[in-house]
Amino acid sequence: MNSPEPGTKSPRARAPGPAHDVDDALYEKSQKIYPREVHGVFATARVAAATVLLGVFYCLPWAQWNGRQAVLFDLPARKFYLFGLTLWPQDFLYLTFLLMLAAYSLFFFTALAGRLWCGYACPQTVWTESFLWIERLIEGSRQQQMKLDQSPLSLRKFRLKASKHAIWITFSLFTGFMFVSYFTPARELAVSLAAFDLGPWEWFWLGFYGFATYGNAGFMREQVCKYMCPYARFQSAMFDKDTFVISYDGKRGEPRGARRASADPRAEGLGDCINCTMCVQVCPTGIDIRKGLQYECIGCSACIDVCNDVMDKMKYPRGLIRYTTQHELDGGKTHVLRPRIIVYGVILVLLCGLFGWRLAQRLPIGLDVLHDRNQLYRETAGQIENVYLLKVINKDDAAHQYHLTVDGIDGLAFGNNVSAVHAASGAVVNFPLSLRAREEALTARSMSVRFTLTAVDDPTLTVNAEAKFLGPIP
Ligand code: SF4
Ligand code: SF4
């Protein structure tokens, strides 16, 4: 991270002289950034990524699967629906897997190619890009926006500003609505909203998420990345000299300076940078990449695209600003395969394999058995009886009839007739059950018994649960 160039005035610089002469404020008001529109390979990739991600976010809640919303986080019922998969609180392990996968993916891709997440997939970047696009559509190019902001209030200025904010607010509220749709079915929510009949939490989250979108993407923009996002602060810990980051090739570019397109820069003692400042004008965080790697750089690649355009116009080779590594800039060789990449990669592959295997092994059926806490056992006509509370969980999309058996002691039998259990899709069926065994069949004061629950229509849906059968000392 470099300090400001010599000659530039630091915001904290103080003029010499008595304290009362100091006119530099300790707090500098943030200046609005007007990023210039850019075209190129990376800009296209960014637009494609934003389109796909926003498309998924806005469309997914409308998709149906087996008669219900395909992706729904039903918090009151404590169930997460992900297409054909229903996750229960007992499936917390899968959430842990997903979080670990997300963390290691971030480590892996950041160590490999810097802030790919920030530049292409972070919601702050994606929504800010969308808001910037709306702003350009209404207020025009960078120069037109700056001119409009500097001009006095007029009917035209009011009309343009009001239109922009009206579209931003509508878009933000729609975003808030879609966010809530992941927790309350979208179709029901739309009907309730049309009737102004949402619950208090639904109103709150719709408004809160909408307001956050409007504020963060419309006004805060780069300040979220610079001052609020913790990732910007620790990402450099994941970089090394072989990480691909967006860099300005100072050896090739310096000394920078203006020249005629036909001039030979070497003959004029100049490098390839013509000091056009286009790379600064397109930067959404307003930094100058020529000062070196800075934590404010979100890795959006806009400066690569625009500088390549400049190089084309000057008939110089592209890549004065490019994805490169510190080793390469120093004249060395880049090592893509290095210990940290291999370790992250192996952990990622293992986690993916383990996650897939656990998912494939997962059965949509659950059985919990709890021994009656009030009475250890009771004796009835030479038989010992134990009472249990059984909980059958049907995590499947279809209702099932289950067959219940028990073994572990000679002659063990049910005291009540519960060998068949019916459970609707997503239902939890609780019922008491007693087991009886002859006293002479007991070989210990506490013996293990095993319950087996099998779906009648699908024998692969089988689950076992162990419990203790208690009796007098034999
Ligand atoms: S866009 Fe390229 S040529 Fe222009 S100032 Fe930036 S680095 Fe130099
Ligand atoms: S320096 Fe370049 S890559 Fe970094 S944020 Fe600015 S435009 Fe994007």
XYZ file of C-alpha atoms and ligand atoms in Angstrom:
490
model
C 0.000 0.000 0.000
C 1.547 3.247 -1.058
C 1.353 6.680 0.447
C 0.240 9.652 -1.654
C 2.641 10.753 -4.367
C 5.161 13.462 -3.562
C 3.615 16.819 -4.139
C 0.067 15.702 -3.455
C -1.615 17.233 -0.413
C -2.488 14.810 2.359
C -5.956 15.336 3.822
C -4.315 15.465 7.249
C -1.530 17.849 6.259
C -1.373 20.997 8.357
C -0.126 24.387 7.242
C 2.836 25.724 9.256
C 2.184 28.552 11.661
C 0.160 29.176 14.812
C -2.677 26.807 15.662
C -5.363 29.397 14.870
C -4.023 29.615 11.316
C -4.648 25.931 10.709
C -7.503 25.754 8.283
C -7.259 22.057 7.336
C -10.158 20.134 8.831
C -9.449 16.797 10.460
C -12.576 15.464 8.816
C -12.699 15.550 5.034
C -16.127 15.506 3.457
C -16.361 12.625 1.029
C -16.376 13.672 -2.603
C -18.913 12.087 -4.912
C -17.268 9.785 -7.437
C -18.549 9.800 -11.007
C -17.139 6.621 -12.561
C -16.812 6.859 -16.328
C -18.561 4.137 -18.319
C -16.209 1.480 -19.616
C -16.408 -1.250 -22.259
C -14.221 -4.283 -22.746
C -13.756 -7.948 -21.964
C -13.817 -7.534 -18.196
C -16.720 -5.073 -18.275
C -18.694 -7.642 -20.285
C -17.772 -10.355 -17.780
C -18.914 -8.087 -14.931
C -22.235 -7.330 -16.610
C -22.730 -11.053 -17.326
C -21.989 -11.963 -13.690
C -24.351 -9.247 -12.406
C -27.112 -10.348 -14.787
C -26.834 -13.985 -13.750
C -26.640 -13.225 -10.021
C -29.480 -10.690 -10.007
C -31.502 -12.980 -12.293
C -31.111 -15.846 -9.834
C -31.915 -13.612 -6.848
C -35.088 -12.148 -8.388
C -36.369 -15.307 -10.132
C -35.645 -18.089 -7.645
C -38.525 -17.352 -5.217
C -41.021 -17.742 -8.089
C -39.822 -21.247 -8.984
C -42.010 -24.135 -7.774
C -40.957 -27.647 -6.821
C -43.431 -30.426 -6.002
C -46.213 -27.908 -5.405
C -44.298 -25.534 -3.134
C -41.676 -22.807 -3.429
C -38.405 -24.389 -4.610
C -36.207 -22.369 -2.251
C -37.806 -21.302 1.004
C -36.343 -20.697 4.454
C -39.367 -21.345 6.620
C -38.093 -20.023 9.951
C -41.332 -20.439 12.010
C -41.505 -24.122 10.951
C -37.692 -24.431 11.282
C -37.393 -26.011 7.839
C -35.273 -25.003 4.843
C -36.585 -26.148 1.463
C -33.965 -26.406 -1.286
C -35.664 -27.942 -4.312
C -36.129 -31.641 -3.407
C -34.221 -31.308 -0.153
C -35.849 -30.382 3.157
C -33.387 -29.462 5.881
C -34.451 -29.691 9.518
C -32.730 -28.333 12.629
C -31.181 -31.813 12.963
C -29.448 -31.183 9.624
C -27.367 -28.308 10.991
C -24.287 -30.219 9.830
C -25.075 -29.357 6.191
C -25.168 -25.645 6.973
C -21.778 -26.025 8.654
C -20.483 -27.716 5.504
C -21.837 -24.902 3.326
C -20.219 -22.220 5.489
C -16.889 -24.051 5.437
C -17.128 -24.454 1.661
C -17.838 -20.725 1.270
C -14.898 -19.800 3.534
C -12.380 -22.087 1.787
C -13.596 -21.012 -1.672
C -12.929 -17.422 -0.627
C -9.438 -18.309 0.655
C -8.631 -20.331 -2.465
C -9.784 -17.815 -5.064
C -8.369 -14.826 -3.179
C -4.940 -16.473 -2.880
C -5.123 -17.358 -6.577
C -6.494 -14.191 -8.178
C -7.135 -11.510 -5.553
C -10.498 -9.902 -4.972
C -12.541 -11.791 -7.570
C -15.467 -11.908 -5.156
C -15.439 -8.124 -4.619
C -15.087 -7.263 -8.292
C -17.624 -9.626 -9.777
C -19.979 -11.193 -7.251
C -20.288 -9.112 -4.068
C -23.893 -7.834 -3.643
C -22.537 -4.340 -2.944
C -20.727 -4.313 -6.313
C -23.607 -5.890 -8.212
C -26.277 -3.512 -6.893
C -24.011 -0.485 -7.193
C -23.409 -1.377 -10.856
C -27.188 -1.579 -11.375
C -27.748 1.797 -9.700
C -24.938 3.361 -11.755
C -26.541 1.995 -14.918
C -29.896 3.585 -13.981
C -28.110 6.843 -13.142
C -26.387 6.939 -16.542
C -29.646 6.112 -18.280
C -31.349 9.158 -16.745
C -28.613 11.708 -16.135
C -26.257 10.766 -18.955
C -22.495 10.330 -19.067
C -19.953 11.201 -16.368
C -19.500 14.752 -17.703
C -23.261 15.303 -17.993
C -23.789 14.110 -14.407
C -21.062 16.408 -13.089
C -22.485 19.347 -15.039
C -25.984 18.607 -13.772
C -24.833 18.459 -10.135
C -22.999 21.768 -10.463
C -25.913 23.535 -12.170
C -28.511 25.480 -10.118
C -31.866 23.857 -9.424
C -34.109 23.978 -12.473
C -37.216 22.173 -13.637
C -35.057 19.840 -15.763
C -32.678 19.084 -12.901
C -35.588 18.416 -10.549
C -37.267 16.154 -13.116
C -34.095 14.118 -13.728
C -33.224 13.772 -10.031
C -36.820 12.906 -9.062
C -37.039 10.278 -11.840
C -33.739 8.721 -10.788
C -34.688 8.497 -7.131
C -38.188 7.218 -7.944
C -36.682 4.359 -9.996
C -34.017 3.663 -7.359
C -36.635 3.531 -4.577
C -38.960 1.265 -6.596
C -36.064 -1.027 -7.459
C -34.931 -1.069 -3.798
C -38.390 -1.864 -2.467
C -38.752 -4.638 -5.035
C -35.386 -5.963 -3.866
C -36.650 -5.866 -0.265
C -39.793 -7.702 -1.340
C -37.751 -10.412 -3.076
C -35.519 -10.759 -0.023
C -38.555 -11.392 2.215
C -39.815 -13.878 -0.414
C -37.051 -16.252 0.610
C -38.705 -16.489 4.055
C -42.414 -16.113 3.215
C -43.725 -17.739 -0.008
C -43.463 -15.127 -2.792
C -46.942 -15.702 -4.200
C -48.644 -15.384 -0.794
C -46.504 -12.345 -0.038
C -47.532 -10.655 -3.304
C -51.224 -11.208 -2.531
C -50.788 -9.945 1.054
C -48.829 -6.914 -0.151
C -51.521 -6.050 -2.703
C -54.027 -6.085 0.191
C -51.585 -4.198 2.513
C -51.863 -7.141 4.844
C -48.264 -8.060 5.691
C -47.142 -9.061 9.171
C -45.018 -6.610 11.222
C -41.774 -8.514 10.573
C -42.494 -8.681 6.859
C -43.038 -4.896 6.745
C -39.889 -4.365 8.753
C -37.600 -6.549 6.584
C -39.084 -5.306 3.332
C -38.444 -1.718 4.424
C -35.077 -2.437 6.015
C -33.639 -4.371 3.084
C -35.097 -1.873 0.620
C -33.633 1.041 2.580
C -30.242 -0.704 2.858
C -30.180 -1.283 -0.911
C -31.118 2.341 -1.644
C -28.601 3.736 0.830
C -25.692 1.395 0.079
C -25.965 1.267 -3.713
C -27.279 4.798 -4.269
C -25.220 6.865 -1.804
C -22.659 4.930 0.239
C -21.223 2.978 -2.709
C -17.418 2.837 -2.442
C -17.594 3.931 1.200
C -19.106 0.561 2.111
C -16.047 -1.123 0.575
C -13.573 1.341 2.060
C -14.888 1.809 5.592
C -17.507 -0.830 6.409
C -16.413 -4.090 4.796
C -14.011 -6.084 7.001
C -12.912 -8.249 4.084
C -11.069 -5.315 2.484
C -8.946 -5.038 5.627
C -7.754 -8.621 5.885
C -7.658 -9.671 2.233
C -4.012 -8.679 1.887
C -3.180 -11.391 4.448
C -4.251 -13.924 1.807
C -2.087 -12.396 -0.914
C 1.476 -13.390 -1.672
C 3.909 -12.498 -4.441
C 2.318 -15.120 -6.722
C -1.264 -13.886 -6.347
C -2.697 -12.437 -9.539
C -3.767 -8.885 -8.757
C -4.611 -5.925 -10.952
C -1.398 -3.943 -11.249
C 0.118 -1.125 -13.204
C 3.410 -2.047 -14.833
C 5.499 0.856 -13.585
C 8.672 -0.336 -15.360
C 6.899 -0.120 -18.659
C 4.708 2.908 -17.959
C 7.154 5.325 -16.327
C 8.112 8.046 -16.818
C 4.559 8.915 -17.705
C 3.656 11.906 -19.816
C 1.599 13.302 -22.667
C 2.873 12.900 -26.226
C 1.621 12.887 -29.805
C 0.247 9.538 -30.995
C 2.904 9.451 -33.712
C 5.787 10.215 -31.301
C 8.313 7.560 -30.318
C 8.060 7.469 -26.494
C 11.580 6.034 -26.060
C 13.078 8.822 -28.125
C 11.228 11.300 -25.894
C 12.397 9.506 -22.765
C 8.864 8.432 -21.852
C 7.241 5.185 -20.808
C 3.950 3.875 -22.194
C 1.640 5.728 -19.772
C 0.331 8.832 -21.505
C -1.044 10.169 -18.200
C -4.555 10.422 -19.613
C -6.037 9.575 -16.133
C -8.696 7.414 -17.750
C -7.840 4.606 -15.302
C -8.683 6.980 -12.442
C -11.879 8.230 -14.087
C -13.359 4.731 -14.474
C -12.420 3.606 -10.962
C -15.544 3.130 -8.814
C -13.517 3.777 -5.650
C -11.711 6.788 -7.107
C -8.144 5.544 -6.653
C -5.135 5.695 -8.920
C -3.894 2.159 -9.583
C -0.554 3.621 -10.671
C 0.249 4.258 -6.999
C 0.406 0.499 -6.415
C -1.769 -2.019 -4.603
C -4.269 -0.262 -2.335
C -6.871 -1.760 -0.017
C -9.542 0.414 -1.699
C -9.102 -1.488 -4.992
C -12.040 -3.880 -5.315
C -10.519 -5.679 -8.311
C -13.243 -4.666 -10.757
C -10.831 -4.548 -13.759
C -12.401 -1.369 -15.177
C -8.949 0.233 -15.330
C -7.618 -2.719 -17.361
C -10.331 -2.323 -19.989
C -9.957 1.420 -20.338
C -6.157 1.349 -20.404
C -6.229 -1.371 -23.066
C -8.410 0.962 -25.159
C -5.864 3.743 -24.700
C -3.010 1.390 -25.639
C -4.930 0.341 -28.781
C -5.394 3.981 -29.784
C -1.703 4.693 -29.217
C -0.771 1.450 -31.051
C 1.133 0.211 -27.981
C 0.866 -3.374 -26.715
C -2.046 -3.979 -24.331
C -1.537 -4.855 -20.685
C 0.038 -1.755 -19.132
C -2.526 -2.428 -16.397
C -3.230 -6.146 -16.147
C -3.723 -9.160 -13.903
C -0.201 -10.033 -12.892
C 1.873 -11.064 -9.893
C 4.518 -9.250 -7.897
C 7.070 -11.861 -8.963
C 6.311 -11.196 -12.628
C 6.525 -7.432 -12.159
C 9.899 -7.932 -10.477
C 11.083 -9.855 -13.545
C 10.709 -13.300 -11.952
C 8.435 -16.273 -12.610
C 4.935 -16.816 -11.235
C 4.284 -20.026 -9.313
C 0.601 -20.833 -9.616
C 0.934 -24.191 -7.868
C 2.327 -23.380 -4.445
C 1.754 -24.810 -0.955
C -1.097 -22.510 0.118
C -2.988 -23.059 -3.167
C -2.507 -26.831 -2.921
C -3.620 -26.931 0.740
C -6.721 -24.783 0.089
C -7.500 -26.795 -3.062
C -7.183 -30.174 -1.328
C -9.356 -29.018 1.602
C -11.959 -27.697 -0.857
C -12.061 -30.961 -2.822
C -12.290 -32.997 0.411
C -15.079 -30.789 1.745
C -17.013 -31.040 -1.536
C -16.610 -34.833 -1.547
C -17.647 -35.163 2.091
C -20.613 -32.851 1.594
C -21.774 -34.794 -1.488
C -21.315 -38.125 0.270
C -23.243 -36.995 3.382
C -26.006 -35.640 1.175
C -26.233 -38.909 -0.779
C -26.372 -40.869 2.497
C -29.028 -38.656 4.007
C -32.368 -40.391 4.592
C -35.568 -38.321 4.793
C -36.717 -40.141 7.901
C -35.952 -39.720 11.585
C -36.714 -41.668 14.758
C -36.071 -40.540 18.345
C -36.822 -42.767 21.333
C -37.014 -41.406 24.877
C -37.437 -43.646 27.943
C -40.187 -42.591 30.368
C -38.441 -40.584 33.097
C -41.147 -41.093 35.746
C -41.097 -44.846 35.974
C -38.091 -47.074 35.253
C -40.239 -50.175 34.750
C -43.333 -51.895 36.148
C -44.195 -55.548 36.747
C -47.437 -56.962 35.351
C -48.319 -60.676 35.569
C -44.701 -61.941 35.443
C -43.759 -59.504 32.727
C -41.632 -56.368 32.896
C -42.985 -53.305 31.100
C -41.052 -50.184 29.992
C -42.688 -47.081 28.549
C -41.119 -44.818 25.875
C -42.001 -41.702 23.941
C -41.355 -42.120 20.217
C -40.892 -39.298 17.727
C -41.205 -40.187 14.026
C -40.028 -37.454 11.622
C -41.025 -37.644 7.975
C -38.595 -35.334 6.135
C -39.741 -36.594 2.750
C -41.878 -34.763 0.179
C -44.480 -37.568 0.317
C -46.605 -39.055 3.132
C -45.587 -42.517 4.320
C -46.989 -45.450 6.265
C -44.234 -46.899 8.459
C -43.785 -50.346 9.979
C -42.214 -50.440 13.450
C -40.367 -53.459 14.870
C -38.208 -53.968 17.954
C -35.636 -56.603 18.964
C -32.877 -57.200 21.492
C -34.595 -59.423 24.106
C -36.204 -62.839 23.604
C -39.969 -62.563 23.367
C -39.950 -58.744 23.442
C -43.354 -57.382 22.342
C -45.287 -54.149 22.078
C -47.649 -53.485 24.968
C -49.875 -51.321 22.773
C -50.748 -51.670 19.121
C -48.509 -49.130 17.358
C -46.623 -51.293 14.890
C -47.965 -49.127 12.000
C -47.428 -45.353 11.964
C -48.688 -42.822 9.438
C -46.885 -39.500 8.929
C -47.738 -36.802 6.410
C -44.949 -35.048 4.467
C -42.938 -32.852 6.821
C -44.849 -34.144 9.875
C -43.500 -35.073 13.303
C -45.582 -37.801 14.987
C -45.156 -38.258 18.751
C -46.724 -41.194 20.575
C -46.177 -43.277 23.745
C -45.273 -46.915 23.413
C -44.789 -49.734 25.916
C -42.582 -52.808 25.581
C -43.028 -56.034 27.513
C -40.582 -58.843 28.181
C -40.693 -61.937 30.367
C -38.704 -61.432 33.571
C -36.667 -64.624 33.028
C -35.568 -63.343 29.578
C -33.710 -60.426 31.181
C -30.003 -61.130 31.686
C -29.075 -57.696 33.043
C -30.688 -54.804 34.859
C -30.343 -52.687 31.722
C -30.455 -54.200 28.234
C -30.248 -52.555 24.829
C -33.227 -52.795 22.514
C -33.312 -51.613 18.923
C -36.306 -50.016 17.213
C -36.507 -50.258 13.402
C -38.806 -48.021 11.404
C -39.345 -48.842 7.702
C -41.550 -47.089 5.134
C -44.055 -49.642 3.837
C -43.921 -48.265 0.262
C -40.120 -47.846 0.195
C -38.018 -50.310 2.241
C -34.867 -48.235 1.583
C -36.338 -45.670 4.002
C -35.268 -47.464 7.160
C -33.920 -45.995 10.360
C -32.858 -47.520 13.684
C -32.821 -46.132 17.202
C -31.354 -47.710 20.326
C -32.886 -47.505 23.820
C -32.492 -49.189 27.203
C -34.916 -51.725 28.618
C -34.768 -51.674 32.435
C -35.793 -54.357 34.875
C -35.080 -55.775 38.371
C -31.692 -57.324 39.132
C -31.910 -60.818 37.613
S -5.268 4.678 -18.552
Fe -3.272 3.775 -18.927
S -2.229 5.349 -20.102
Fe -3.961 6.375 -19.186
S -3.157 7.193 -17.251
Fe -4.001 5.173 -16.795
S -2.218 3.829 -16.969
Fe -1.655 5.722 -18.008
S -8.036 0.396 -9.305
Fe -8.899 -0.584 -11.126
S -9.534 -2.622 -10.445
Fe -9.177 -1.386 -8.607
S -11.204 -0.604 -8.112
Fe -10.181 0.975 -9.365
S -10.814 0.483 -11.469
Fe -11.318 -1.287 -10.231
